[in-house]
mmCIF file of C-alpha atoms in Angstrom:
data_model
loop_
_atom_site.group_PDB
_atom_site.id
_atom_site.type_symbol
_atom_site.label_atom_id
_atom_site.label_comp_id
_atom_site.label_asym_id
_atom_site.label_seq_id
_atom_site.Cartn_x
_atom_site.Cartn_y
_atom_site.Cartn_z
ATOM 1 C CA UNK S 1 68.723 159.101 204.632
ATOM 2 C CA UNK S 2 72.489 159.256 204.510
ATOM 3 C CA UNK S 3 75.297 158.740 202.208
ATOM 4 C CA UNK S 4 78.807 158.048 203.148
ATOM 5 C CA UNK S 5 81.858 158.422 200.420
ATOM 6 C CA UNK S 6 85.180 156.237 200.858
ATOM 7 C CA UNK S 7 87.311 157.081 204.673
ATOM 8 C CA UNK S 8 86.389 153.490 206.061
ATOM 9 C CA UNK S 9 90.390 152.342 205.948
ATOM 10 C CA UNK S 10 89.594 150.566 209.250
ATOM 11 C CA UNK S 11 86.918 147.824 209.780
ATOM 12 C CA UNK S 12 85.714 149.680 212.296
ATOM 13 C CA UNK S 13 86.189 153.187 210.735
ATOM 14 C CA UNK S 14 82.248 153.128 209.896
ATOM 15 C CA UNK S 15 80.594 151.090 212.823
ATOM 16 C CA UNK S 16 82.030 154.094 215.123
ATOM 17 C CA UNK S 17 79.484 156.468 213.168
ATOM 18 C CA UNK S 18 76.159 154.071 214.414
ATOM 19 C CA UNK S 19 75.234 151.524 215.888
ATOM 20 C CA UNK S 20 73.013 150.748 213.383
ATOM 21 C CA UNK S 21 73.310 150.920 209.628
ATOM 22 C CA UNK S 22 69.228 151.389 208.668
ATOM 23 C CA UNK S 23 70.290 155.500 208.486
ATOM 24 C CA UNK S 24 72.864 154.380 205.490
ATOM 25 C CA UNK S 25 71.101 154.277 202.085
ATOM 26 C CA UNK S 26 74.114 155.250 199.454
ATOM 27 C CA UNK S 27 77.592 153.418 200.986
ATOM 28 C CA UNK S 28 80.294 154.540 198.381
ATOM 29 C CA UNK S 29 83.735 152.904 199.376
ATOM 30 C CA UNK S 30 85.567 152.407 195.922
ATOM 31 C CA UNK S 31 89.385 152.110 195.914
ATOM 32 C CA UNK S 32 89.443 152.050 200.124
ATOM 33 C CA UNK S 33 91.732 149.069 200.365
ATOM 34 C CA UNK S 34 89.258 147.003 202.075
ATOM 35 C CA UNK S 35 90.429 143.326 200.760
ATOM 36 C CA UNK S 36 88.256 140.635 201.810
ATOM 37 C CA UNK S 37 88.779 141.264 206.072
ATOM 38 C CA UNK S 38 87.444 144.603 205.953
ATOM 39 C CA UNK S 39 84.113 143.671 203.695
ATOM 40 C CA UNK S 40 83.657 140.855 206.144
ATOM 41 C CA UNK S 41 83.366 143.575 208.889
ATOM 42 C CA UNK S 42 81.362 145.726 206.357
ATOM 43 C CA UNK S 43 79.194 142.757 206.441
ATOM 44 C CA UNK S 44 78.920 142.529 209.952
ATOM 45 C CA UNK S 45 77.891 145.910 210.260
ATOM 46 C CA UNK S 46 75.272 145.397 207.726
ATOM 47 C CA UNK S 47 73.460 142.371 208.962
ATOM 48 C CA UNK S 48 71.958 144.331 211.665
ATOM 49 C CA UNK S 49 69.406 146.134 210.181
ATOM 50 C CA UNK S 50 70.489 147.071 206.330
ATOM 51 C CA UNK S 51 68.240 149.287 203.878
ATOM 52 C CA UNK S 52 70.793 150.472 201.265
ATOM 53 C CA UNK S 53 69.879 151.412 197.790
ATOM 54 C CA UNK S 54 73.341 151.378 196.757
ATOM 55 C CA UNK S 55 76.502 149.738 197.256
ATOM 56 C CA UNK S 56 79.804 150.219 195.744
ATOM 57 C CA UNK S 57 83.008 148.499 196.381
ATOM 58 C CA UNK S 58 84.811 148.431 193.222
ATOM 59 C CA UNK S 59 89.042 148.261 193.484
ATOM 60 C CA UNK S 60 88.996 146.950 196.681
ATOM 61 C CA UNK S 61 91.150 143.787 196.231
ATOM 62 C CA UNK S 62 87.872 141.600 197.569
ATOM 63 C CA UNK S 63 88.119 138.020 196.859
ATOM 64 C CA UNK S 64 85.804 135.536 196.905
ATOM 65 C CA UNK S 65 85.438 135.741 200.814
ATOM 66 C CA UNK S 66 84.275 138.848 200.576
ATOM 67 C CA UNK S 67 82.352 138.634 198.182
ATOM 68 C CA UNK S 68 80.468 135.995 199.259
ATOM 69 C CA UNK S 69 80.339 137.960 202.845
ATOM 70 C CA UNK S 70 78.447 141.133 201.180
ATOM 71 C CA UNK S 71 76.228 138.987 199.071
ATOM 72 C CA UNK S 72 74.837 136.897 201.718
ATOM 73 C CA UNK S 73 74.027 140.092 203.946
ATOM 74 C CA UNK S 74 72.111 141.010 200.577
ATOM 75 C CA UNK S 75 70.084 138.550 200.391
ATOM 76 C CA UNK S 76 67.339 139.666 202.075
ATOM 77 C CA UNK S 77 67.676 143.229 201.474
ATOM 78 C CA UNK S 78 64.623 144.758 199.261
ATOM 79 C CA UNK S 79 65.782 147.940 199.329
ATOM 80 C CA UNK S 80 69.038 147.398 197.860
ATOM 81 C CA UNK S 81 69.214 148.729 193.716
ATOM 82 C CA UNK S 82 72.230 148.637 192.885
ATOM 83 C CA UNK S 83 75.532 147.038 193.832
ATOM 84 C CA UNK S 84 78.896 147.774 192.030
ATOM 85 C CA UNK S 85 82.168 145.393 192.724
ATOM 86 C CA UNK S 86 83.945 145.791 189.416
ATOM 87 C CA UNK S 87 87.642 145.144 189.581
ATOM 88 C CA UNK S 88 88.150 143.299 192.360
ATOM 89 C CA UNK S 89 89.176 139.577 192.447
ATOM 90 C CA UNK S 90 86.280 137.248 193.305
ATOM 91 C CA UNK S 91 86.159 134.521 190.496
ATOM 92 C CA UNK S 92 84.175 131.765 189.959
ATOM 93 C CA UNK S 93 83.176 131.273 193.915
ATOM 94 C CA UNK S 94 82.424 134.966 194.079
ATOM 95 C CA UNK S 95 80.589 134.581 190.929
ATOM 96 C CA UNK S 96 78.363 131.794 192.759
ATOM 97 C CA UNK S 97 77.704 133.745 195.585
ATOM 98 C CA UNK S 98 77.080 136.557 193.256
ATOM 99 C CA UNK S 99 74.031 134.134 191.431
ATOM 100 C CA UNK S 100 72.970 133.135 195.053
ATOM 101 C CA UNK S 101 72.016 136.804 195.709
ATOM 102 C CA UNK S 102 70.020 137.428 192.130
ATOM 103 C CA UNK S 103 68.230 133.966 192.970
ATOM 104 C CA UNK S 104 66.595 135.668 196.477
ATOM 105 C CA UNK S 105 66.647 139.381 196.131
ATOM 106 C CA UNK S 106 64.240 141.023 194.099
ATOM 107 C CA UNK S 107 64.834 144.385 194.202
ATOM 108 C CA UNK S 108 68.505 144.570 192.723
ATOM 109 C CA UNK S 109 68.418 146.169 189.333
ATOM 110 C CA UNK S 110 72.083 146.968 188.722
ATOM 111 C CA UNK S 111 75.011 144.781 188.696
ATOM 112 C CA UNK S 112 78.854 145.216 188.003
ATOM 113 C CA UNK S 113 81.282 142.561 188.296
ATOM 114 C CA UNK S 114 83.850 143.785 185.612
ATOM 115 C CA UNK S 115 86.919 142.768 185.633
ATOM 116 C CA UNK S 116 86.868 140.087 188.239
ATOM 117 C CA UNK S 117 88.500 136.948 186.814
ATOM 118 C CA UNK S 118 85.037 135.276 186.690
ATOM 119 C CA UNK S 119 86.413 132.874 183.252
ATOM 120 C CA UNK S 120 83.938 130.698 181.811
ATOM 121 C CA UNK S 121 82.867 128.907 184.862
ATOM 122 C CA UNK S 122 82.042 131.778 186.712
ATOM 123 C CA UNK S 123 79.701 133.748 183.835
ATOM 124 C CA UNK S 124 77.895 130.043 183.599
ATOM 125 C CA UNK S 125 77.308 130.114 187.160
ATOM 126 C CA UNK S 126 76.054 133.524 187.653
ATOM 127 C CA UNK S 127 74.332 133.451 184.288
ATOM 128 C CA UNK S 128 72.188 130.408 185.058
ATOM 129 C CA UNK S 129 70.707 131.955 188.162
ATOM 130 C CA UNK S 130 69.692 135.006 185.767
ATOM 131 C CA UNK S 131 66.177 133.530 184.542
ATOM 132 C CA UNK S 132 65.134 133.377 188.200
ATOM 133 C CA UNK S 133 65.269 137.563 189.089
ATOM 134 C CA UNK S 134 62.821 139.444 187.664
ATOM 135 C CA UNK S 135 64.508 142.989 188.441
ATOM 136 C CA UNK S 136 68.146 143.081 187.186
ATOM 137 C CA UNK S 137 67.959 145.704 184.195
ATOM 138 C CA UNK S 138 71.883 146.428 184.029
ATOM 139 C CA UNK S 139 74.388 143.596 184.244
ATOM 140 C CA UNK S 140 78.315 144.567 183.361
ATOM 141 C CA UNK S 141 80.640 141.616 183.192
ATOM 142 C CA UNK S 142 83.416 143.340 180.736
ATOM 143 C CA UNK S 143 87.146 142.089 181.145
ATOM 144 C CA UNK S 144 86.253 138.852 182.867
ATOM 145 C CA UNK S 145 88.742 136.202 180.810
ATOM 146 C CA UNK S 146 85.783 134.117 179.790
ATOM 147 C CA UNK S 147 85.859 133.340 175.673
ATOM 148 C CA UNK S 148 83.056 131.473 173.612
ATOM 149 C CA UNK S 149 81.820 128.959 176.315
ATOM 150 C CA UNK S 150 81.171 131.423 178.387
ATOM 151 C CA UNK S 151 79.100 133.605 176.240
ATOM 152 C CA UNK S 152 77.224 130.177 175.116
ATOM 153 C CA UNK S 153 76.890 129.213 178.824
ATOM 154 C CA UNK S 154 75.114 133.072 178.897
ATOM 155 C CA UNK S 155 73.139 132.826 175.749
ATOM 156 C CA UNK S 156 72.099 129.342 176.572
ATOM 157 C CA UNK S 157 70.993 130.494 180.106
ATOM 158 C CA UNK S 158 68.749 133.709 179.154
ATOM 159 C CA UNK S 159 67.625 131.839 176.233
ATOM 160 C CA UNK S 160 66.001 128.940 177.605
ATOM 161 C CA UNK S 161 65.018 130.758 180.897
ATOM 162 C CA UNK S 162 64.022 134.682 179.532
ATOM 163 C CA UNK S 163 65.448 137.549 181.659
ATOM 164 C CA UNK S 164 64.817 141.103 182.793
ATOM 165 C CA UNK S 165 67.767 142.651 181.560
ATOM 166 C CA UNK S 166 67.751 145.365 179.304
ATOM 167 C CA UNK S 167 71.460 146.921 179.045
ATOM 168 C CA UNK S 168 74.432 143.841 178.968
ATOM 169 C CA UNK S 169 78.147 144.821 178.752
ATOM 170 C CA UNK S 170 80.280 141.738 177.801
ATOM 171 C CA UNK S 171 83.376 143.942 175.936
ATOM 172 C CA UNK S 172 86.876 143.402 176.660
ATOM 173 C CA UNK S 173 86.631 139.453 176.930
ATOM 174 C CA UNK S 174 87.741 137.356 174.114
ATOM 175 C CA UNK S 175 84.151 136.030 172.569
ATOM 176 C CA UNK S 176 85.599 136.064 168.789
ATOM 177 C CA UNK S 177 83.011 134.798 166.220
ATOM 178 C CA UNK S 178 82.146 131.502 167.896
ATOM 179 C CA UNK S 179 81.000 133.813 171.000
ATOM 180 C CA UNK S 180 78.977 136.407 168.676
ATOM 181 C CA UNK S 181 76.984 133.554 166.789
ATOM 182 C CA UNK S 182 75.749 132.460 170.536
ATOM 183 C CA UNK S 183 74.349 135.653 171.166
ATOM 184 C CA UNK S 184 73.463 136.461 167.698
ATOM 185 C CA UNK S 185 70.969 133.505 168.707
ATOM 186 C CA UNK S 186 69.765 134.945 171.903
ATOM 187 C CA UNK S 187 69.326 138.051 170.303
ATOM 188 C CA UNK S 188 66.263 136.036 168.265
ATOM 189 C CA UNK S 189 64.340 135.163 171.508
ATOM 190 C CA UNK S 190 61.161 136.058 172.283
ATOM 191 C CA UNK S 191 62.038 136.001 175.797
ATOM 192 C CA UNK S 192 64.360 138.454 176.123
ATOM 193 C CA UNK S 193 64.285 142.683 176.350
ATOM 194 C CA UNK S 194 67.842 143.367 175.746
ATOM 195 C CA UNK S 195 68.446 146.964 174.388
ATOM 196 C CA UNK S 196 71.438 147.787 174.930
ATOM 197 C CA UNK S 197 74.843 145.125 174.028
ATOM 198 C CA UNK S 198 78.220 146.204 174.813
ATOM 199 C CA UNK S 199 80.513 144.105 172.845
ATOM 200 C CA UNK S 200 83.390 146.360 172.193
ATOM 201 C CA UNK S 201 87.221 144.586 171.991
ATOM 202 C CA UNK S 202 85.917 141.318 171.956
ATOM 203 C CA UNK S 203 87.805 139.444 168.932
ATOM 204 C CA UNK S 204 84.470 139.071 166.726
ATOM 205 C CA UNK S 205 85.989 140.018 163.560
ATOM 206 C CA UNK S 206 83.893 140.342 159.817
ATOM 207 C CA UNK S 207 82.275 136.455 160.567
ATOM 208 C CA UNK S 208 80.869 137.876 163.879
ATOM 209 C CA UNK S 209 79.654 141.002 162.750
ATOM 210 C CA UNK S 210 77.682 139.022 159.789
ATOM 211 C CA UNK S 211 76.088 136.901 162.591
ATOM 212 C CA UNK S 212 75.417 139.973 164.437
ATOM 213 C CA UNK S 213 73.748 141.599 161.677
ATOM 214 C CA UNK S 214 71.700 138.110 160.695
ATOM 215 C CA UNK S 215 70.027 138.742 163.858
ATOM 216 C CA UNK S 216 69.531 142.625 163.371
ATOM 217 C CA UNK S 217 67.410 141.584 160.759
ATOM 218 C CA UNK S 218 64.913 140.026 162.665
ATOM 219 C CA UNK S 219 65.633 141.291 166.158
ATOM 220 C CA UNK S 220 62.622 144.142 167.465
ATOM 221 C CA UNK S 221 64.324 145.171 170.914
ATOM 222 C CA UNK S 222 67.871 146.170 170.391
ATOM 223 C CA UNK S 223 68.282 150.076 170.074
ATOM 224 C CA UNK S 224 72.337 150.605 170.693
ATOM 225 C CA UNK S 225 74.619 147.943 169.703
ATOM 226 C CA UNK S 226 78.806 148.746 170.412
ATOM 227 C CA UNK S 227 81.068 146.618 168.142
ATOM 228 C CA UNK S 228 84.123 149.162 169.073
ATOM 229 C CA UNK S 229 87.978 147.409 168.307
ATOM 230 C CA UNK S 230 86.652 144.190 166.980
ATOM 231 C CA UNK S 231 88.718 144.022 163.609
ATOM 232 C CA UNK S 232 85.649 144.233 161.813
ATOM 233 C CA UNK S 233 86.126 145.337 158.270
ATOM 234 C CA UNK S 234 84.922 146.070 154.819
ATOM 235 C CA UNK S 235 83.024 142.605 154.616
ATOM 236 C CA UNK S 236 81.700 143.131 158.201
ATOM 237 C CA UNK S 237 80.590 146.455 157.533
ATOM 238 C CA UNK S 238 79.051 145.924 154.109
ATOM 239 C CA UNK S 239 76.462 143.288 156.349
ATOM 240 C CA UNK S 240 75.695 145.474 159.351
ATOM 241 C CA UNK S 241 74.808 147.601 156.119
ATOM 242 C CA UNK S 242 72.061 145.094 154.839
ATOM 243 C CA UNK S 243 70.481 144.716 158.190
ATOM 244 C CA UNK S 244 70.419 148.381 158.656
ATOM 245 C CA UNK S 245 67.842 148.308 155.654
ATOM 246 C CA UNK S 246 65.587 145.973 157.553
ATOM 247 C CA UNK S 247 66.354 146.711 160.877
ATOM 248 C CA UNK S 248 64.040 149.951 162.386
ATOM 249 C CA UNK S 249 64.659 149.626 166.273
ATOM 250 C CA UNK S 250 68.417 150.398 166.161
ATOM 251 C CA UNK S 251 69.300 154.216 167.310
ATOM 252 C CA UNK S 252 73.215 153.776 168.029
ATOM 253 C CA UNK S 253 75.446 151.460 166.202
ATOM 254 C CA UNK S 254 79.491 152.051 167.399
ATOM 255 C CA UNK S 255 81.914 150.837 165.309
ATOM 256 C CA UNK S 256 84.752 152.984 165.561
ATOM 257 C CA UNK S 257 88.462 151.389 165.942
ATOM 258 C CA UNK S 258 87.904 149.112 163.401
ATOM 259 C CA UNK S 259 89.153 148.519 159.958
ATOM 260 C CA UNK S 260 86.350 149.410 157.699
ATOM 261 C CA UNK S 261 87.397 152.043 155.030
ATOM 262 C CA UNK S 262 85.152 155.259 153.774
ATOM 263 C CA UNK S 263 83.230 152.192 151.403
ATOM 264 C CA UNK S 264 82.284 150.681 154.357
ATOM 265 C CA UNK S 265 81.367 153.401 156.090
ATOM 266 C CA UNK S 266 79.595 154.802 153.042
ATOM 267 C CA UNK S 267 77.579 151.642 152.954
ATOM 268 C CA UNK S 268 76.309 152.251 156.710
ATOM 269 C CA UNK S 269 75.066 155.512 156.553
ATOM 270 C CA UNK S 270 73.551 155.148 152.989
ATOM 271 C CA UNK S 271 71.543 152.323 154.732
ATOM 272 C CA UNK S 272 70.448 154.419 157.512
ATOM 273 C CA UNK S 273 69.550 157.078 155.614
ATOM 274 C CA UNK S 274 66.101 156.878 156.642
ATOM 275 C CA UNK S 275 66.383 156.423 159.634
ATOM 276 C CA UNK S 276 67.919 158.384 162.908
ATOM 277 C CA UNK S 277 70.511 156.360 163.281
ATOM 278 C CA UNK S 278 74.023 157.428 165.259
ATOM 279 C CA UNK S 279 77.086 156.191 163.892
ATOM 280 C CA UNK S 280 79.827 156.663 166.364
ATOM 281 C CA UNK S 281 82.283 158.875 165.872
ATOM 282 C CA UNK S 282 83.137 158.314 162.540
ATOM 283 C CA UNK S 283 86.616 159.914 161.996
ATOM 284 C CA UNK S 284 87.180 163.270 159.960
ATOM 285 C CA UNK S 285 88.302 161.536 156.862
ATOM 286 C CA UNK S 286 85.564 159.065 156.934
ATOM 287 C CA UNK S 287 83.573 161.539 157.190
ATOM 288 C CA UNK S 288 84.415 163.684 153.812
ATOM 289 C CA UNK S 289 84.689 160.421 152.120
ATOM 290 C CA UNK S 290 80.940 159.337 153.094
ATOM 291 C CA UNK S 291 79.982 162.890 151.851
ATOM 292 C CA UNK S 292 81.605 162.286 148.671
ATOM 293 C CA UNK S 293 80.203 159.169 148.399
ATOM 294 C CA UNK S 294 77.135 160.241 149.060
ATOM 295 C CA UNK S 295 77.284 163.168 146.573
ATOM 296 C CA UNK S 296 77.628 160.324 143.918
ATOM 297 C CA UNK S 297 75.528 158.336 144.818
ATOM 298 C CA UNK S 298 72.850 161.670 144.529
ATOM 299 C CA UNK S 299 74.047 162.294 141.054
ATOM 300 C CA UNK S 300 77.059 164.957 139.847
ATOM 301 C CA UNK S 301 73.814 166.791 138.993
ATOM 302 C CA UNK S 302 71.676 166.829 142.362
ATOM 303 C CA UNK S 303 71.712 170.180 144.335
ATOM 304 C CA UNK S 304 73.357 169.706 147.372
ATOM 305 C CA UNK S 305 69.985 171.111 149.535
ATOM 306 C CA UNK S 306 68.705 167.173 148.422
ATOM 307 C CA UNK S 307 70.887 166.069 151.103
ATOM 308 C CA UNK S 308 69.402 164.219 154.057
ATOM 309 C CA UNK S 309 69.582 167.027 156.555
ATOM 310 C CA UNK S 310 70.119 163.906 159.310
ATOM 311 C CA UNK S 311 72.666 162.744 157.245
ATOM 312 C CA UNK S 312 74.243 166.116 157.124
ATOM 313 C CA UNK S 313 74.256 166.837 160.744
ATOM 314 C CA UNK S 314 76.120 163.325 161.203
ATOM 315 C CA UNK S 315 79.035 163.709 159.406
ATOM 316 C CA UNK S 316 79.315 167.544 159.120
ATOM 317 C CA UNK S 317 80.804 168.263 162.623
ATOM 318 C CA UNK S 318 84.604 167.975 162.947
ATOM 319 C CA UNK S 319 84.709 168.110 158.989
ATOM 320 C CA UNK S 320 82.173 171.395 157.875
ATOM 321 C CA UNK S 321 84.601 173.140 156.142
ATOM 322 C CA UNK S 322 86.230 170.565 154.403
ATOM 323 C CA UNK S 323 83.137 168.716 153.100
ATOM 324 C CA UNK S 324 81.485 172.300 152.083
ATOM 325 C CA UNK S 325 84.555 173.005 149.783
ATOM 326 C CA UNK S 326 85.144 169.455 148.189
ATOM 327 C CA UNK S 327 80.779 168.961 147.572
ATOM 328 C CA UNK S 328 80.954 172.634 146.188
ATOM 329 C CA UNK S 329 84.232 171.342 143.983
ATOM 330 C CA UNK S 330 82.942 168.568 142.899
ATOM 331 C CA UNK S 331 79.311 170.365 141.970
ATOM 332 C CA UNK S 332 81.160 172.792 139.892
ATOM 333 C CA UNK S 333 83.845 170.662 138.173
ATOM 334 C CA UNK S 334 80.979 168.502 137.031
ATOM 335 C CA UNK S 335 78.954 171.002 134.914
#
């Protein structure tokens, strides 16, 4: 078993090393400058006798040619785990071919198209060929320009079909609430597995984070959910809160770069305090200002050593020294 790392410049850089490509299990040509002629020759090469695991092509300037070149070699290929051709340019064809390949192989388990221009069209057409592999765990499809029709298009699709997937990145694409009610309603399937939802920078403001958390409340799978840079705020935060109190499946909740003040950030960890949850990172300030809040919430008269030690080890990091002197203040001041 062999692995080769980037140096094919030429199309015929790597047929010169066999004449057969069934020695080649890990092919890692990333940022090689391939553009769509020199995947077609990858291609080529491939069709002979391919058993790759992996495949990565990311920044390579591939279009949909290409794309659809590598995917059809793939087809038949049930060796073949995981296949990476983020930021490149193949679009709504690509896309296709893309969903042509999940339809016949059944070995592929991780996918990354991000940042390939895919739109709305494309994440429909890829996303309704999703319900027919059984194998696909990891599926990234961040910065693609698609908005709320194309996360209803995916919601829709995994919905009504179920899926295998477990981890989904859809960040970076402009879903905004419309787009985080559709999912909010996939997330209530019984069909569905999904445990980890990447939907950092993606416009969903306080309405989508309330649909978000609706769904929390009755969702049993989920265990890390990333709402990073979404403009969420008080309001938003204060109803993640309320599902937190219902919710006991979620381990990671990210809502950092938002809006939401040390109330809001109060109200999530007092929620979670019974729980292991991560909040992350919550900044410095946040931090002394959940400590204090929590400290009040305790009681001016409650020894400090009544702290959740969980809770403690979450927010005492960056901020130890700090929170020690102001909880010690405030105990003393209060007698």
């Amino acid at each position: 078993m062999t692995s080769i790392v980037a140096g094919w410049k030429e199309p015929t850089g790597l047929k010169s090393s066999s004449s057969s490509p069934s020695f080649i299990r890990k092919l890692y040509l990333g940022q090689d400058g391939l553009g769509d002629e020199g995947v077609q020759a990858l291609a080529e090469f491939l069709s002979k006798d391919c058993k790759l695991n992996e495949l990565r092509l990311h920044d390579n300037g591939i279009g949909s040619r290409g794309a659809s070149s590598i995917c059809s070699v793939l087809h038949l290929n049930q060796s073949m785990r995981v296949l990476v051709l983020g930021h490149n340019r193949i679009g709504e064809l690509g896309a296709a071919a893309a969903g042509l390949l999940l339809r016949f192989n059944s070995s592929l388990t991780d996918l990354d198209l991000s940042g390939n221009e895919l739109r709305d069209e494309g994440v429909k057409l890829l996303a309704d060929c999703l319900p027919q592999n059984k194998t696909l765990r990891n599926l990234h499809l961040a910065r693609n320009q698609f908005g709320p029709k194309g996360a209803k298009a995916f919601a829709d699709a995994l919905t009504a079909g179920g899926s295998s997937l477990f981890r989904v990145n859809l960040g970076s694409n402009k879903l905004r609430a419309e787009g985080a009610k559709h999912l909010s309603s996939m997330l209530l399937s019984k069909n569905l597995e999904i445990s980890h939802l990447h939907l950092a920078a993606a416009d969903i403001g306080d309405e989508g984070a309330t649909s978000l958390a609706d769904a929390m409340k009755e969702n049993r799978t989920l265990c890390a959910l990333y709402l990073q840079s979404n403009g969420i705020m008080d309001a938003g935060a204060q109803q993640l809160a309320e599902a937190l109190r219902v919710n006991c499946t979620l381990s990671e909740l990210h809502v950092d770069g938002n809006s939401i003040s040390s109330k809001g950030v109060s109200a999530l960890a007092l929620a979670s305090a019974s729980m292991p949850l991560v909040l992350r990172p919550l900044p410095v300030d946040k931090r002394t200002a959940l400590a204090m809040g929590l400290h009040a919430r305790l009681g001016a008269d409650s020894p400090l050593s009544s702290l959740d030690r969980k809770l403690v080890r979450a927010i005492a990091d960056a901020a130890a020294v700090e929170l020690s002197r102001k909880l010690r203040l405030s105990a003393t001041t209060s007698k």
